[in-house]
mmCIF file of C-alpha atoms in Angstrom:
data_model
loop_
_atom_site.group_PDB
_atom_site.id
_atom_site.type_symbol
_atom_site.label_atom_id
_atom_site.label_comp_id
_atom_site.label_asym_id
_atom_site.label_seq_id
_atom_site.Cartn_x
_atom_site.Cartn_y
_atom_site.Cartn_z
ATOM 1 C CA UNK A 1411 0.000 0.000 0.000
ATOM 2 C CA UNK A 1412 1.448 3.327 -1.066
ATOM 3 C CA UNK A 1413 1.610 6.145 1.430
ATOM 4 C CA UNK A 1414 0.024 9.488 0.602
ATOM 5 C CA UNK A 1415 2.644 11.959 -0.590
ATOM 6 C CA UNK A 1416 1.830 15.603 -1.111
ATOM 7 C CA UNK A 1417 5.260 16.351 -2.597
ATOM 8 C CA UNK A 1418 7.366 14.272 -4.990
ATOM 9 C CA UNK A 1419 10.516 12.651 -3.741
ATOM 10 C CA UNK A 1420 14.007 13.856 -4.570
ATOM 11 C CA UNK A 1421 12.958 17.287 -5.784
ATOM 12 C CA UNK A 1422 15.690 19.607 -7.057
ATOM 13 C CA UNK A 1423 13.857 22.911 -7.263
ATOM 14 C CA UNK A 1424 16.274 25.890 -7.272
ATOM 15 C CA UNK A 1425 14.726 28.009 -4.506
ATOM 16 C CA UNK A 1426 17.740 30.285 -4.098
ATOM 17 C CA UNK A 1427 17.459 31.302 -7.715
ATOM 18 C CA UNK A 1428 14.389 33.383 -6.777
ATOM 19 C CA UNK A 1429 15.953 35.226 -3.852
ATOM 20 C CA UNK A 1430 16.420 38.351 -5.981
ATOM 21 C CA UNK A 1431 12.648 38.421 -6.489
ATOM 22 C CA UNK A 1432 11.423 37.300 -3.058
ATOM 23 C CA UNK A 1433 13.266 39.989 -1.113
ATOM 24 C CA UNK A 1434 11.931 43.015 -3.040
ATOM 25 C CA UNK A 1435 8.451 41.457 -3.034
ATOM 26 C CA UNK A 1436 8.513 40.872 0.736
ATOM 27 C CA UNK A 1437 9.946 44.344 1.376
ATOM 28 C CA UNK A 1438 7.091 45.874 -0.626
ATOM 29 C CA UNK A 1439 4.488 43.885 1.324
ATOM 30 C CA UNK A 1440 6.085 44.910 4.628
ATOM 31 C CA UNK A 1441 5.984 48.594 3.665
ATOM 32 C CA UNK A 1442 2.336 48.261 2.663
ATOM 33 C CA UNK A 1443 1.564 46.599 6.019
ATOM 34 C CA UNK A 1444 3.256 49.434 7.943
ATOM 35 C CA UNK A 1445 1.413 52.055 5.880
ATOM 36 C CA UNK A 1446 -1.931 50.341 6.509
ATOM 37 C CA UNK A 1447 -1.238 50.198 10.245
ATOM 38 C CA UNK A 1448 -0.327 53.909 10.383
ATOM 39 C CA UNK A 1449 -3.004 55.378 8.124
ATOM 40 C CA UNK A 1450 -5.880 52.893 8.345
ATOM 41 C CA UNK A 1451 -5.334 51.486 11.818
ATOM 42 C CA UNK A 1452 -6.647 48.357 13.483
ATOM 43 C CA UNK A 1453 -10.152 47.378 14.484
ATOM 44 C CA UNK A 1454 -9.416 47.090 18.198
ATOM 45 C CA UNK A 1455 -11.899 45.119 20.249
ATOM 46 C CA UNK A 1456 -13.320 45.976 23.616
ATOM 47 C CA UNK A 1457 -10.248 44.577 25.377
ATOM 48 C CA UNK A 1458 -8.073 47.277 23.787
ATOM 49 C CA UNK A 1459 -10.518 50.078 22.935
ATOM 50 C CA UNK A 1460 -12.513 49.972 26.168
ATOM 51 C CA UNK A 1461 -16.171 49.172 26.817
ATOM 52 C CA UNK A 1462 -18.575 47.505 29.217
ATOM 53 C CA UNK A 1463 -18.702 43.879 30.344
ATOM 54 C CA UNK A 1464 -22.004 42.511 31.686
ATOM 55 C CA UNK A 1465 -22.147 39.096 33.345
ATOM 56 C CA UNK A 1466 -25.504 37.374 32.855
ATOM 57 C CA UNK A 1467 -27.086 34.266 34.364
ATOM 58 C CA UNK A 1468 -30.178 32.618 32.919
ATOM 59 C CA UNK A 1469 -33.079 32.431 35.370
ATOM 60 C CA UNK A 1470 -34.108 29.076 33.955
ATOM 61 C CA UNK A 1471 -32.229 26.660 31.730
ATOM 62 C CA UNK A 1472 -29.032 27.382 29.832
ATOM 63 C CA UNK A 1473 -27.896 30.684 28.376
ATOM 64 C CA UNK A 1474 -28.542 30.935 24.633
ATOM 65 C CA UNK A 1475 -25.487 32.676 23.195
ATOM 66 C CA UNK A 1476 -26.924 33.060 19.698
ATOM 67 C CA UNK A 1477 -30.147 34.654 20.950
ATOM 68 C CA UNK A 1478 -28.205 37.037 23.192
ATOM 69 C CA UNK A 1479 -25.974 38.075 20.285
ATOM 70 C CA UNK A 1480 -28.965 38.822 18.051
ATOM 71 C CA UNK A 1481 -30.644 40.737 20.877
ATOM 72 C CA UNK A 1482 -27.523 42.791 21.504
ATOM 73 C CA UNK A 1483 -27.123 43.641 17.807
ATOM 74 C CA UNK A 1484 -30.748 44.837 17.670
ATOM 75 C CA UNK A 1485 -29.958 47.423 20.368
ATOM 76 C CA UNK A 1486 -27.451 49.097 17.981
ATOM 77 C CA UNK A 1487 -24.691 49.530 20.548
ATOM 78 C CA UNK A 1488 -21.857 48.812 18.144
ATOM 79 C CA UNK A 1489 -19.829 45.619 18.161
ATOM 80 C CA UNK A 1490 -21.291 43.056 20.558
ATOM 81 C CA UNK A 1491 -19.367 40.113 21.991
ATOM 82 C CA UNK A 1492 -21.284 37.304 23.704
ATOM 83 C CA UNK A 1493 -19.441 34.355 25.236
ATOM 84 C CA UNK A 1494 -20.451 31.460 27.444
ATOM 85 C CA UNK A 1495 -18.323 30.710 30.502
ATOM 86 C CA UNK A 1496 -18.497 28.675 33.669
ATOM 87 C CA UNK A 1497 -21.725 26.670 33.959
ATOM 88 C CA UNK A 1498 -24.204 26.530 31.054
ATOM 89 C CA UNK A 1499 -26.426 29.221 32.602
ATOM 90 C CA UNK A 1500 -23.692 31.922 32.595
ATOM 91 C CA UNK A 1501 -22.662 34.235 29.739
ATOM 92 C CA UNK A 1502 -20.912 37.554 29.271
ATOM 93 C CA UNK A 1503 -22.010 40.402 27.006
ATOM 94 C CA UNK A 1504 -19.546 43.096 25.930
ATOM 95 C CA UNK A 1505 -20.013 46.275 23.923
ATOM 96 C CA UNK A 1506 -17.727 49.197 23.158
ATOM 97 C CA UNK A 1507 -17.588 52.742 24.442
ATOM 98 C CA UNK A 1508 -20.566 54.901 23.450
ATOM 99 C CA UNK A 1509 -20.280 58.447 22.178
ATOM 100 C CA UNK A 1510 -21.469 60.787 24.927
ATOM 101 C CA UNK A 1511 -19.305 59.749 27.858
ATOM 102 C CA UNK A 1512 -20.393 58.036 31.061
ATOM 103 C CA UNK A 1513 -24.026 59.076 30.678
ATOM 104 C CA UNK A 1514 -24.343 57.363 27.292
ATOM 105 C CA UNK A 1515 -22.516 54.305 28.626
ATOM 106 C CA UNK A 1516 -24.909 54.001 31.559
ATOM 107 C CA UNK A 1517 -27.885 54.413 29.239
ATOM 108 C CA UNK A 1518 -26.562 51.527 27.109
ATOM 109 C CA UNK A 1519 -26.360 49.334 30.214
ATOM 110 C CA UNK A 1520 -29.982 50.167 31.017
ATOM 111 C CA UNK A 1521 -30.977 49.208 27.459
ATOM 112 C CA UNK A 1522 -29.397 45.809 27.927
ATOM 113 C CA UNK A 1523 -31.019 45.411 31.336
ATOM 114 C CA UNK A 1524 -34.426 46.193 29.904
ATOM 115 C CA UNK A 1525 -33.960 43.815 26.969
ATOM 116 C CA UNK A 1526 -32.794 40.757 28.932
ATOM 117 C CA UNK A 1527 -34.219 41.470 32.385
ATOM 118 C CA UNK A 1528 -37.086 38.996 32.032
ATOM 119 C CA UNK A 1529 -34.897 36.002 31.222
ATOM 120 C CA UNK A 1530 -31.460 36.865 32.644
ATOM 121 C CA UNK A 1531 -30.068 38.247 35.856
ATOM 122 C CA UNK A 1532 -27.344 40.903 35.652
ATOM 123 C CA UNK A 1533 -24.777 39.657 38.145
ATOM 124 C CA UNK A 1534 -21.903 42.049 37.362
ATOM 125 C CA UNK A 1535 -21.422 45.211 35.321
ATOM 126 C CA UNK A 1536 -17.837 46.344 34.737
ATOM 127 C CA UNK A 1537 -16.578 49.230 32.619
ATOM 128 C CA UNK A 1538 -13.184 48.782 30.922
ATOM 129 C CA UNK A 1539 -11.686 52.242 30.446
ATOM 130 C CA UNK A 1540 -9.029 53.414 28.006
ATOM 131 C CA UNK A 1541 -6.373 53.272 30.713
ATOM 132 C CA UNK A 1542 -6.881 49.553 31.251
ATOM 133 C CA UNK A 1543 -6.897 49.039 27.488
ATOM 134 C CA UNK A 1544 -3.536 50.798 27.141
ATOM 135 C CA UNK A 1545 -2.098 48.520 29.807
ATOM 136 C CA UNK A 1546 -3.342 45.489 27.871
ATOM 137 C CA UNK A 1547 -1.727 46.800 24.673
ATOM 138 C CA UNK A 1548 1.581 47.350 26.467
ATOM 139 C CA UNK A 1549 1.464 43.915 28.107
ATOM 140 C CA UNK A 1550 0.673 42.174 24.828
ATOM 141 C CA UNK A 1551 3.444 44.006 22.965
ATOM 142 C CA UNK A 1552 5.919 43.279 25.754
ATOM 143 C CA UNK A 1553 5.025 39.589 25.661
ATOM 144 C CA UNK A 1554 5.664 39.371 21.909
ATOM 145 C CA UNK A 1555 8.987 41.246 22.159
ATOM 146 C CA UNK A 1556 10.247 39.124 25.068
ATOM 147 C CA UNK A 1557 9.361 35.920 23.236
ATOM 148 C CA UNK A 1558 11.357 37.036 20.183
ATOM 149 C CA UNK A 1559 14.346 38.011 22.342
ATOM 150 C CA UNK A 1560 14.254 34.642 24.130
ATOM 151 C CA UNK A 1561 14.188 32.775 20.823
ATOM 152 C CA UNK A 1562 17.019 34.924 19.459
ATOM 153 C CA UNK A 1563 19.131 34.048 22.493
ATOM 154 C CA UNK A 1564 18.407 30.336 22.093
ATOM 155 C CA UNK A 1565 19.238 30.298 18.386
ATOM 156 C CA UNK A 1566 22.403 32.297 19.002
ATOM 157 C CA UNK A 1567 23.764 29.555 21.269
ATOM 158 C CA UNK A 1568 22.215 26.662 19.355
ATOM 159 C CA UNK A 1569 23.408 27.689 15.884
ATOM 160 C CA UNK A 1570 25.756 30.230 14.332
ATOM 161 C CA UNK A 1571 24.875 33.898 14.657
ATOM 162 C CA UNK A 1572 23.840 34.063 11.000
ATOM 163 C CA UNK A 1573 21.104 31.521 11.722
ATOM 164 C CA UNK A 1574 19.783 33.585 14.633
ATOM 165 C CA UNK A 1575 19.680 36.817 12.630
ATOM 166 C CA UNK A 1576 17.967 35.108 9.689
ATOM 167 C CA UNK A 1577 15.339 33.527 11.966
ATOM 168 C CA UNK A 1578 14.544 36.842 13.673
ATOM 169 C CA UNK A 1579 14.252 38.681 10.337
ATOM 170 C CA UNK A 1580 11.857 36.020 9.069
ATOM 171 C CA UNK A 1581 9.810 36.224 12.286
ATOM 172 C CA UNK A 1582 9.573 40.018 12.113
ATOM 173 C CA UNK A 1583 8.494 39.662 8.475
ATOM 174 C CA UNK A 1584 5.676 37.336 9.569
ATOM 175 C CA UNK A 1585 4.564 39.726 12.327
ATOM 176 C CA UNK A 1586 4.446 42.713 9.968
ATOM 177 C CA UNK A 1587 2.395 40.856 7.377
ATOM 178 C CA UNK A 1588 0.018 39.556 10.068
ATOM 179 C CA UNK A 1589 -0.545 43.091 11.374
ATOM 180 C CA UNK A 1590 -1.177 44.203 7.795
ATOM 181 C CA UNK A 1591 -3.677 41.367 7.416
ATOM 182 C CA UNK A 1592 -5.620 42.568 10.470
ATOM 183 C CA UNK A 1593 -5.513 46.119 9.173
ATOM 184 C CA UNK A 1594 -6.694 45.424 5.635
ATOM 185 C CA UNK A 1595 -9.425 42.948 6.655
ATOM 186 C CA UNK A 1596 -10.497 44.984 9.722
ATOM 187 C CA UNK A 1597 -10.947 41.833 11.756
ATOM 188 C CA UNK A 1598 -11.449 42.583 15.412
ATOM 189 C CA UNK A 1599 -8.128 42.701 17.229
ATOM 190 C CA UNK A 1600 -8.482 41.518 20.834
ATOM 191 C CA UNK A 1601 -6.660 39.347 23.344
ATOM 192 C CA UNK A 1602 -7.466 36.281 21.222
ATOM 193 C CA UNK A 1603 -5.567 37.929 18.369
ATOM 194 C CA UNK A 1604 -2.523 38.288 20.642
ATOM 195 C CA UNK A 1605 -2.712 34.534 21.217
ATOM 196 C CA UNK A 1606 -2.868 34.033 17.437
ATOM 197 C CA UNK A 1607 0.232 36.191 16.900
ATOM 198 C CA UNK A 1608 2.203 34.288 19.539
ATOM 199 C CA UNK A 1609 1.125 30.998 17.969
ATOM 200 C CA UNK A 1610 2.227 32.218 14.536
ATOM 201 C CA UNK A 1611 5.602 33.210 16.006
ATOM 202 C CA UNK A 1612 6.013 29.723 17.452
ATOM 203 C CA UNK A 1613 5.021 27.999 14.204
ATOM 204 C CA UNK A 1614 7.277 30.246 12.126
ATOM 205 C CA UNK A 1615 10.266 29.566 14.343
ATOM 206 C CA UNK A 1616 9.548 25.839 14.307
ATOM 207 C CA UNK A 1617 9.547 25.754 10.494
ATOM 208 C CA UNK A 1618 12.659 27.908 10.386
ATOM 209 C CA UNK A 1619 14.590 25.768 12.860
ATOM 210 C CA UNK A 1620 13.765 22.600 10.896
ATOM 211 C CA UNK A 1621 15.250 24.111 7.726
ATOM 212 C CA UNK A 1622 18.248 25.585 9.557
ATOM 213 C CA UNK A 1623 19.050 22.303 11.255
ATOM 214 C CA UNK A 1624 19.160 20.488 7.917
ATOM 215 C CA UNK A 1625 21.344 23.261 6.472
ATOM 216 C CA UNK A 1626 23.770 22.888 9.358
ATOM 217 C CA UNK A 1627 23.987 19.121 8.810
ATOM 218 C CA UNK A 1628 24.716 19.562 5.116
ATOM 219 C CA UNK A 1629 27.334 22.204 5.881
ATOM 220 C CA UNK A 1630 29.380 19.568 7.662
ATOM 221 C CA UNK A 1631 28.723 16.903 5.046
ATOM 222 C CA UNK A 1632 29.310 18.934 1.879
ATOM 223 C CA UNK A 1633 32.140 21.259 2.739
ATOM 224 C CA UNK A 1634 33.093 22.013 -0.869
ATOM 225 C CA UNK A 1635 29.559 22.536 -2.152
ATOM 226 C CA UNK A 1636 28.380 26.069 -2.940
ATOM 227 C CA UNK A 1637 26.256 27.694 -0.249
ATOM 228 C CA UNK A 1638 23.293 28.315 -2.572
ATOM 229 C CA UNK A 1639 23.290 24.714 -3.807
ATOM 230 C CA UNK A 1640 23.661 23.380 -0.280
ATOM 231 C CA UNK A 1641 20.659 25.445 0.909
ATOM 232 C CA UNK A 1642 18.573 24.310 -2.076
ATOM 233 C CA UNK A 1643 19.409 20.683 -1.293
ATOM 234 C CA UNK A 1644 18.444 21.178 2.376
ATOM 235 C CA UNK A 1645 15.095 22.821 1.559
ATOM 236 C CA UNK A 1646 14.217 20.123 -0.962
ATOM 237 C CA UNK A 1647 15.029 17.477 1.652
ATOM 238 C CA UNK A 1648 12.530 18.902 4.191
ATOM 239 C CA UNK A 1649 9.946 19.998 1.605
ATOM 240 C CA UNK A 1650 7.647 16.927 2.004
ATOM 241 C CA UNK A 1651 7.617 17.415 5.778
ATOM 242 C CA UNK A 1652 6.861 21.139 5.419
ATOM 243 C CA UNK A 1653 3.971 20.568 3.006
ATOM 244 C CA UNK A 1654 2.478 17.795 5.147
ATOM 245 C CA UNK A 1655 2.639 19.879 8.346
ATOM 246 C CA UNK A 1656 1.138 22.987 6.745
ATOM 247 C CA UNK A 1657 -1.651 20.963 5.116
ATOM 248 C CA UNK A 1658 -2.756 19.223 8.319
ATOM 249 C CA UNK A 1659 -2.770 22.508 10.273
ATOM 250 C CA UNK A 1660 -4.709 24.249 7.492
ATOM 251 C CA UNK A 1661 -7.392 21.547 7.502
ATOM 252 C CA UNK A 1662 -7.934 22.008 11.240
ATOM 253 C CA UNK A 1663 -8.075 25.797 10.876
ATOM 254 C CA UNK A 1664 -10.578 25.669 8.016
ATOM 255 C CA UNK A 1665 -12.779 23.494 10.224
ATOM 256 C CA UNK A 1666 -12.556 26.125 12.991
ATOM 257 C CA UNK A 1667 -13.525 28.873 10.543
ATOM 258 C CA UNK A 1668 -16.521 26.894 9.297
ATOM 259 C CA UNK A 1669 -17.820 25.505 12.597
ATOM 260 C CA UNK A 1670 -16.038 27.442 15.372
ATOM 261 C CA UNK A 1671 -18.428 30.366 15.459
ATOM 262 C CA UNK A 1672 -17.899 34.109 15.605
ATOM 263 C CA UNK A 1673 -15.886 34.068 18.819
ATOM 264 C CA UNK A 1674 -12.760 32.439 17.357
ATOM 265 C CA UNK A 1675 -13.266 33.510 13.741
ATOM 266 C CA UNK A 1676 -10.587 36.210 13.848
ATOM 267 C CA UNK A 1677 -8.167 33.786 15.536
ATOM 268 C CA UNK A 1678 -8.718 31.097 12.890
ATOM 269 C CA UNK A 1679 -8.399 33.448 9.903
ATOM 270 C CA UNK A 1680 -5.257 35.039 11.327
ATOM 271 C CA UNK A 1681 -3.739 31.587 11.877
ATOM 272 C CA UNK A 1682 -4.474 30.529 8.284
ATOM 273 C CA UNK A 1683 -2.693 33.615 6.990
ATOM 274 C CA UNK A 1684 0.130 33.136 9.494
ATOM 275 C CA UNK A 1685 0.768 29.501 8.502
ATOM 276 C CA UNK A 1686 1.011 30.483 4.843
ATOM 277 C CA UNK A 1687 3.365 33.398 5.566
ATOM 278 C CA UNK A 1688 5.525 31.373 7.987
ATOM 279 C CA UNK A 1689 6.060 28.606 5.434
ATOM 280 C CA UNK A 1690 6.985 31.182 2.791
ATOM 281 C CA UNK A 1691 9.402 33.078 5.048
ATOM 282 C CA UNK A 1692 11.267 29.970 6.217
ATOM 283 C CA UNK A 1693 12.159 29.186 2.581
ATOM 284 C CA UNK A 1694 12.441 32.531 0.802
ATOM 285 C CA UNK A 1695 13.411 34.942 3.624
ATOM 286 C CA UNK A 1696 15.463 33.146 6.283
ATOM 287 C CA UNK A 1697 17.407 30.770 4.040
ATOM 288 C CA UNK A 1698 18.665 33.344 1.478
ATOM 289 C CA UNK A 1699 19.672 35.617 4.374
ATOM 290 C CA UNK A 1700 22.416 33.107 5.209
ATOM 291 C CA UNK A 1701 24.020 33.822 1.842
ATOM 292 C CA UNK A 1702 23.869 37.596 2.303
ATOM 293 C CA UNK A 1703 25.291 37.305 5.827
ATOM 294 C CA UNK A 1704 28.309 35.389 4.535
ATOM 295 C CA UNK A 1705 27.690 31.986 6.078
ATOM 296 C CA UNK A 1706 30.525 30.555 3.981
ATOM 297 C CA UNK A 1707 32.794 32.678 1.833
ATOM 298 C CA UNK A 1708 34.064 30.281 -0.805
ATOM 299 C CA UNK A 1709 35.318 30.565 -4.336
ATOM 300 C CA UNK A 1710 32.754 27.989 -5.399
ATOM 301 C CA UNK A 1711 29.987 30.490 -4.622
ATOM 302 C CA UNK A 1712 31.427 32.772 -7.260
ATOM 303 C CA UNK A 1713 31.207 29.973 -9.773
ATOM 304 C CA UNK A 1714 27.521 29.545 -8.969
ATOM 305 C CA UNK A 1715 26.935 33.265 -9.476
ATOM 306 C CA UNK A 1716 28.629 33.048 -12.857
ATOM 307 C CA UNK A 1717 26.513 30.018 -13.740
ATOM 308 C CA UNK A 1718 23.310 31.872 -12.848
ATOM 309 C CA UNK A 1719 24.336 34.854 -14.946
ATOM 310 C CA UNK A 1720 25.179 32.565 -17.857
ATOM 311 C CA UNK A 1721 21.802 30.841 -17.468
ATOM 312 C CA UNK A 1722 20.061 34.217 -17.564
ATOM 313 C CA UNK A 1723 21.839 34.974 -20.823
ATOM 314 C CA UNK A 1724 20.494 31.769 -22.341
ATOM 315 C CA UNK A 1725 23.266 29.248 -21.841
ATOM 316 C CA UNK A 1726 20.815 26.761 -20.345
ATOM 317 C CA UNK A 1727 17.883 27.735 -22.497
ATOM 318 C CA UNK A 1728 16.327 30.030 -19.869
ATOM 319 C CA UNK A 1729 14.425 27.219 -18.116
ATOM 320 C CA UNK A 1730 14.374 26.306 -14.466
ATOM 321 C CA UNK A 1731 14.539 22.590 -15.344
ATOM 322 C CA UNK A 1732 17.801 23.032 -17.212
ATOM 323 C CA UNK A 1733 19.257 25.015 -14.347
ATOM 324 C CA UNK A 1734 18.152 22.362 -11.856
ATOM 325 C CA UNK A 1735 19.709 19.669 -14.033
ATOM 326 C CA UNK A 1736 22.991 21.547 -14.161
ATOM 327 C CA UNK A 1737 22.836 22.056 -10.415
ATOM 328 C CA UNK A 1738 22.088 18.390 -9.715
ATOM 329 C CA UNK A 1739 25.369 17.371 -11.308
ATOM 330 C CA UNK A 1740 27.179 19.236 -8.528
ATOM 331 C CA UNK A 1741 24.910 18.302 -5.622
ATOM 332 C CA UNK A 1742 26.050 14.705 -5.315
ATOM 333 C CA UNK A 1743 28.720 13.622 -2.931
ATOM 334 C CA UNK A 1744 31.766 15.798 -3.213
ATOM 335 C CA UNK A 1745 34.243 13.951 -5.399
ATOM 336 C CA UNK A 1746 37.549 13.099 -3.855
ATOM 337 C CA UNK A 1747 40.462 14.113 -6.070
ATOM 338 C CA UNK A 1748 42.213 11.103 -7.493
ATOM 339 C CA UNK A 1749 45.698 10.378 -6.235
ATOM 340 C CA UNK A 1750 48.411 11.094 -8.762
ATOM 341 C CA UNK A 1751 49.831 8.047 -10.512
ATOM 342 C CA UNK A 1752 53.185 6.983 -9.114
ATOM 343 C CA UNK A 1753 56.057 7.992 -11.259
ATOM 344 C CA UNK A 1754 58.113 5.187 -12.669
ATOM 345 C CA UNK A 1755 61.819 5.550 -12.222
ATOM 346 C CA UNK A 1756 63.602 6.410 -15.375
ATOM 347 C CA UNK A 1757 65.568 3.495 -16.798
ATOM 348 C CA UNK A 1758 69.228 3.654 -16.091
ATOM 349 C CA UNK A 1759 71.258 4.242 -19.162
ATOM 350 C CA UNK A 1760 74.210 2.017 -19.575
ATOM 351 C CA UNK A 1761 77.292 4.024 -19.874
ATOM 352 C CA UNK A 1762 79.384 3.229 -22.911
ATOM 353 C CA UNK A 1763 82.704 1.632 -22.119
ATOM 354 C CA UNK A 1764 85.584 3.648 -23.060
ATOM 355 C CA UNK A 1765 88.106 2.057 -25.286
ATOM 356 C CA UNK A 1766 91.112 1.985 -23.194
ATOM 357 C CA UNK A 1767 94.464 1.382 -24.888
ATOM 358 C CA UNK A 1768 96.022 -1.812 -23.789
#
């Protein structure tokens, strides 16, 4: 019985050939993400923008989250968040700050009380002000920064410093594009989104470390192989594992988007985008960075550069397959130079006897 394979075996795709395209493309996307964050902003949820939290308990039976959400939206109080917690009879209802100050906020609470008072008991009413929201923003940002610093320190001791710098650049690239995704889609950004960002950071670093570990192994095994070819060989070796991991995670996330409900919708969509970006950055951002940081400065790298330029001019017909075929001839085990043939001693010439007079 054949096993399911999502990627062919023994691929020889020249990933490093596209590094001159991937870097400008990623830089452009990062600039767009920063511009969207500055000029368009984020759709901050109640946790970050402030609002009111009302804890409800059903007087009979279980709390119906869907009915409460529809009832809250009919009151036209802005974005409404309804979540079940604790026992089945408990639920929380959240809505944002109302224009008009404390008076308008208190009037909104009375609207909710009048709408649900017959079926639910208001056990707690708590107002989350802008000051608390700013503290949450600072705590979330600090958590992300500390996690990146901790990973940088680990990679610095675990691998060479070039590996650590490449991993951090790829992670920052993923964070910027995720922030741009939240900004352009205007998905609600709340504490669940912070959890999504931290999860994306962990997944991105996991994919990156897998590729870097294989590159380090091949560095020791193929000492005379060009850096670009060695990185291509390493990525192709872990490509089936990368595709299988990303596919299984995507299937679970699509199920969460379809059946998870509104509460975790922003988390699931952000994770889908993050998995795609993390897989891309581990191949096209982190790995080429090792070449630019001078992981190995060898004369053979210059030969590869000349080969790429010659291929661009049409020496290989301008096709990626021809380039891969030319590269595969050099990717095999490094040939050991043959020992020179032993020199045979020159035959001794017999000296002619001199005719001596008798």
